[in-house]
């Protein structure tokens, strides 16, 4: 995650509003402009994903994503459009669910996670039930996996075959030599089911550490070549496994397989949001 430059800091600070009670908020419409989303419908999809993450983390969606109306000029007339007054936490979740290829998103992640807020989010995680923990960590993994793909590509992992070998190496390091196919078999999954969608929060956290640390090492060490990158991924995975062993933790391949997939949990969370919407507690676009 990059250091926050003054110019980038001002982008987010300049669109911050303050209420009389001292609380701050950001307009979703203005935030979309800063984040270079030219079409609202695309940004609304990011907001919807952030709402699910908010619900999963135990926060009140209607509070963090307060829906409001805004009057805008439309030629000779004016019209009312939907907007949201976003808390800092809502903005943080939007950054986590935005396009990681946008540099401004990376700066936004830093801005909205600074100082005590990062610790507040970490503390709140410990209060979540297992399903919600899985959703939160799986969301982080999606974000980091996208970054890892790009960083690995920059390092020289180009072809589909090279990338398959690269991915396999990380799992083999973390899972004591088991490759993707072995893990599928061990979990009783079909070839079309994703391993990460059938992991508990403890196993997901181990993989998040593997992915994030590999991405960082490839980037910081300026690794070149598919073979060298693959070796880094294996080594990092092995080091994570060693750390688990040193603290007396359960090896990832021995952890139980959850009954519900991530997709099932997401459907349950979306149903809860829609039920709230029907009761008039919040609005959620399809």
Coordinates of C-alpha atoms in Angstrom, one line a residue:
X1 CA 0.0 0.0 0.0
X2 CA 1.6 3.3 -1.0
X3 CA 2.5 6.2 1.3
X4 CA -0.2 8.9 1.2
X5 CA 1.1 11.9 -0.8
X6 CA -0.2 15.4 0.1
X7 CA -1.9 15.8 -3.3
X8 CA -3.8 12.5 -2.9
X9 CA -4.6 13.3 0.8
X10 CA -6.2 16.6 -0.2
X11 CA -8.4 14.8 -2.8
X12 CA -10.3 12.9 0.0
X13 CA -10.0 15.7 2.6
X14 CA -11.5 18.3 0.3
X15 CA -14.7 16.4 -0.2
X16 CA -15.2 15.7 3.5
X17 CA -18.3 17.3 5.1
X18 CA -18.7 18.0 8.8
X19 CA -22.0 17.9 10.7
X20 CA -22.9 20.1 13.6
X21 CA -22.2 17.2 16.0
X22 CA -18.6 17.0 14.7
X23 CA -19.1 13.8 12.7
X24 CA -17.7 13.6 9.2
X25 CA -19.1 12.1 6.0
X26 CA -18.4 11.9 2.3
X27 CA -20.9 12.1 -0.6
X28 CA -20.9 8.9 -2.7
X29 CA -21.4 10.9 -5.9
X30 CA -18.3 13.1 -5.2
X31 CA -16.3 10.1 -4.1
X32 CA -17.1 8.3 -7.4
X33 CA -15.6 11.3 -9.3
X34 CA -12.5 11.3 -7.2
X35 CA -12.1 7.5 -7.8
X36 CA -12.5 8.0 -11.6
X37 CA -15.8 6.1 -11.9
X38 CA -17.4 7.9 -14.8
X39 CA -20.7 5.9 -14.7
X40 CA -22.7 5.8 -11.5
X41 CA -24.1 2.3 -12.2
X42 CA -20.5 0.9 -12.0
X43 CA -19.9 2.7 -8.7
X44 CA -23.2 1.5 -7.4
X45 CA -22.0 -2.1 -7.8
X46 CA -19.0 -1.3 -5.7
X47 CA -21.3 0.3 -3.1
X48 CA -23.5 -2.8 -3.1
X49 CA -20.5 -5.1 -2.4
X50 CA -19.4 -2.7 0.3
X51 CA -22.8 -2.9 1.9
X52 CA -22.6 -6.7 2.1
X53 CA -19.2 -6.4 3.7
X54 CA -20.7 -3.8 6.2
X55 CA -23.6 -6.1 7.1
X56 CA -21.2 -9.0 7.5
X57 CA -18.9 -7.0 9.8
X58 CA -21.9 -6.4 12.2
X59 CA -22.2 -2.7 11.4
X60 CA -25.5 -0.9 10.7
X61 CA -25.7 -0.5 6.9
X62 CA -28.3 2.3 7.1
X63 CA -26.0 4.3 9.4
X64 CA -22.8 3.8 7.4
X65 CA -24.5 4.2 4.0
X66 CA -27.2 6.8 4.8
X67 CA -29.2 7.3 1.6
X68 CA -30.2 10.9 0.7
X69 CA -31.5 12.7 -2.3
X70 CA -29.6 15.4 -4.2
X71 CA -31.0 18.0 -6.6
X72 CA -29.0 18.4 -9.8
X73 CA -29.5 20.6 -12.8
X74 CA -30.6 18.8 -16.0
X75 CA -30.7 21.3 -18.8
X76 CA -33.5 23.7 -18.2
X77 CA -34.9 21.7 -15.4
X78 CA -33.7 20.0 -12.3
X79 CA -34.1 16.4 -11.0
X80 CA -33.6 14.4 -7.9
X81 CA -30.9 11.7 -7.8
X82 CA -29.8 9.2 -5.2
X83 CA -26.7 9.8 -3.1
X84 CA -25.2 8.4 0.1
X85 CA -23.7 10.1 3.0
X86 CA -20.8 7.7 3.8
X87 CA -19.0 7.3 7.1
X88 CA -15.3 6.8 7.1
X89 CA -15.9 3.0 7.6
X90 CA -18.2 2.9 4.6
X91 CA -15.5 4.6 2.5
X92 CA -12.9 2.1 3.7
X93 CA -15.1 -0.8 2.6
X94 CA -15.7 0.9 -0.8
X95 CA -11.9 1.1 -1.2
X96 CA -11.6 -2.6 -0.3
X97 CA -14.2 -3.5 -3.0
X98 CA -13.1 -1.0 -5.7
X99 CA -10.8 -1.7 -8.7
X100 CA -7.3 -2.3 -7.2
X101 CA -5.7 -1.4 -10.5
X102 CA -6.6 2.2 -9.9
X103 CA -3.8 3.9 -8.0
X104 CA -6.3 6.3 -6.4
X105 CA -8.0 3.3 -4.9
X106 CA -4.8 2.3 -3.2
X107 CA -4.3 5.8 -1.9
X108 CA -7.9 5.8 -0.7
X109 CA -7.3 2.5 1.2
X110 CA -4.5 4.3 3.1
X111 CA -6.4 7.5 3.8
X112 CA -9.5 5.7 5.2
X113 CA -7.5 3.2 7.3
X114 CA -5.1 5.6 9.0
X115 CA -4.6 6.1 12.7
X116 CA -7.1 4.5 15.1
X117 CA -9.6 3.4 12.4
X118 CA -7.5 0.5 11.3
X119 CA -7.3 -0.8 14.9
X120 CA -11.1 -0.3 15.3
X121 CA -11.7 -2.5 12.3
X122 CA -9.3 -5.2 13.6
X123 CA -10.9 -5.1 17.1
X124 CA -14.4 -5.4 15.6
X125 CA -13.3 -8.5 13.6
X126 CA -12.8 -10.4 16.8
X127 CA -16.5 -9.9 17.7
X128 CA -17.8 -11.4 14.5
X129 CA -19.3 -14.9 14.1
X130 CA -17.5 -17.4 11.9
X131 CA -19.6 -16.9 8.7
X132 CA -19.0 -13.1 8.8
X133 CA -15.3 -13.6 9.5
X134 CA -15.1 -15.8 6.4
X135 CA -16.8 -13.1 4.3
X136 CA -14.5 -10.4 5.5
X137 CA -11.3 -12.3 4.9
X138 CA -12.4 -13.8 1.6
X139 CA -13.1 -10.2 0.4
X140 CA -9.6 -9.2 1.4
X141 CA -8.2 -12.2 -0.4
X142 CA -10.0 -11.3 -3.6
X143 CA -8.4 -7.8 -3.4
X144 CA -4.9 -9.1 -2.8
X145 CA -5.2 -11.9 -5.4
X146 CA -5.9 -9.3 -8.0
X147 CA -2.8 -7.4 -7.0
X148 CA -0.7 -10.6 -6.9
X149 CA -1.7 -11.5 -10.4
X150 CA -0.5 -8.1 -11.7
X151 CA 2.7 -8.2 -9.7
X152 CA 3.5 -11.7 -10.8
X153 CA 2.8 -10.7 -14.4
X154 CA 5.2 -7.8 -14.0
X155 CA 7.8 -10.2 -12.6
X156 CA 7.5 -12.4 -15.7
X157 CA 4.7 -14.9 -15.0
X158 CA 3.1 -14.5 -18.4
X159 CA 1.4 -17.7 -19.8
X160 CA -1.5 -19.6 -18.3
X161 CA 0.8 -22.5 -17.7
X162 CA 3.4 -20.4 -15.9
X163 CA 0.6 -18.9 -13.7
X164 CA -0.8 -22.3 -12.9
X165 CA 2.6 -23.5 -11.8
X166 CA 3.1 -20.2 -9.8
X167 CA -0.2 -20.6 -8.0
X168 CA 0.4 -24.3 -7.3
X169 CA 3.7 -23.5 -5.7
X170 CA 2.2 -21.2 -3.1
X171 CA -0.3 -23.9 -2.0
X172 CA 2.4 -26.6 -2.0
X173 CA 4.5 -24.5 0.3
X174 CA 1.7 -23.8 2.7
X175 CA 0.1 -27.2 2.6
X176 CA 3.2 -29.4 3.1
X177 CA 3.6 -30.4 -0.6
X178 CA -0.1 -30.8 -1.5
X179 CA -1.0 -29.2 -4.8
X180 CA -4.3 -27.7 -5.9
X181 CA -5.7 -31.0 -7.0
X182 CA -4.7 -32.7 -3.8
X183 CA -6.4 -30.0 -1.7
X184 CA -9.5 -30.3 -3.8
X185 CA -9.6 -34.1 -3.2
X186 CA -8.9 -33.7 0.5
X187 CA -11.8 -31.2 0.9
X188 CA -14.1 -33.4 -1.3
X189 CA -14.6 -30.6 -3.8
X190 CA -15.4 -30.8 -7.5
X191 CA -13.0 -29.2 -10.0
X192 CA -15.3 -26.3 -10.5
X193 CA -15.5 -25.4 -6.8
X194 CA -12.9 -22.9 -5.6
X195 CA -10.7 -24.0 -2.7
X196 CA -10.9 -20.5 -1.1
X197 CA -14.7 -20.6 -1.0
X198 CA -14.6 -23.7 1.2
X199 CA -12.1 -22.5 3.9
X200 CA -12.9 -21.5 7.4
X201 CA -11.6 -18.1 8.7
X202 CA -8.4 -19.6 10.2
X203 CA -7.4 -21.2 6.9
X204 CA -8.4 -18.1 4.9
X205 CA -6.2 -15.9 7.2
X206 CA -3.2 -18.2 6.5
X207 CA -3.8 -17.9 2.8
X208 CA -4.3 -14.2 3.0
X209 CA -0.9 -13.9 4.6
X210 CA 0.7 -16.1 2.0
X211 CA -0.8 -14.0 -0.8
X212 CA -0.1 -10.6 0.6
X213 CA 3.4 -11.4 1.7
X214 CA 4.2 -13.0 -1.7
X215 CA 2.9 -9.9 -3.5
X216 CA 5.0 -7.6 -1.3
X217 CA 8.2 -9.6 -1.7
X218 CA 7.9 -9.9 -5.5
X219 CA 7.4 -6.1 -5.7
X220 CA 9.9 -5.0 -3.1
X221 CA 12.7 -7.4 -4.3
X222 CA 11.9 -6.6 -7.9
X223 CA 11.9 -10.4 -8.7
X224 CA 12.4 -11.2 -12.4
X225 CA 11.4 -14.4 -14.2
X226 CA 8.6 -16.9 -13.8
X227 CA 10.9 -19.5 -12.2
X228 CA 12.2 -17.0 -9.6
X229 CA 8.7 -15.7 -8.8
X230 CA 7.4 -19.3 -8.4
X231 CA 10.2 -20.0 -6.0
X232 CA 9.3 -16.9 -3.9
X233 CA 5.6 -18.1 -3.7
X234 CA 6.6 -21.5 -2.5
X235 CA 9.1 -20.1 0.0
X236 CA 6.6 -17.7 1.5
X237 CA 4.0 -20.4 1.7
X238 CA 6.5 -22.7 3.5
X239 CA 7.4 -19.9 5.9
X240 CA 3.7 -19.3 6.8
X241 CA 3.4 -23.1 7.4
X242 CA 6.5 -23.0 9.6
X243 CA 5.0 -20.1 11.6
X244 CA 1.8 -22.0 12.2
X245 CA 3.8 -25.0 13.4
X246 CA 5.9 -23.0 15.8
X247 CA 2.9 -21.6 17.6
X248 CA 1.3 -25.1 17.8
X249 CA -1.5 -24.3 15.3
X250 CA -3.4 -26.8 13.2
X251 CA -1.9 -27.4 9.7
X252 CA -4.2 -25.9 7.0
X253 CA -4.8 -29.3 5.4
X254 CA -6.1 -30.6 8.7
X255 CA -8.6 -27.8 9.4
X256 CA -12.3 -28.7 9.0
X257 CA -14.2 -27.9 5.7
X258 CA -17.1 -25.5 6.4
X259 CA -20.6 -26.8 5.6
X260 CA -21.5 -23.6 3.7
X261 CA -19.6 -22.1 0.8
X262 CA -18.8 -18.4 0.6
X263 CA -21.5 -18.0 -2.1
X264 CA -24.2 -19.5 0.2
X265 CA -23.2 -17.1 3.0
X266 CA -23.3 -14.1 0.6
X267 CA -26.8 -15.1 -0.5
X268 CA -27.9 -15.2 3.1
X269 CA -26.4 -11.8 3.7
X270 CA -28.0 -10.4 0.6
X271 CA -31.4 -11.8 1.7
X272 CA -31.0 -10.1 5.1
X273 CA -30.3 -6.8 3.3
X274 CA -33.3 -7.2 1.0
X275 CA -35.5 -8.0 3.9
X276 CA -34.4 -4.8 5.6
X277 CA -35.0 -2.9 2.4
X278 CA -38.5 -4.2 2.2
X279 CA -39.1 -3.0 5.8
X280 CA -37.9 0.5 4.7
X281 CA -34.7 0.4 6.7
X282 CA -32.4 0.9 3.7
X283 CA -32.4 0.9 -0.1
X284 CA -30.4 -1.6 -2.1
X285 CA -30.0 -1.5 -5.9
X286 CA -30.2 -4.8 -7.9

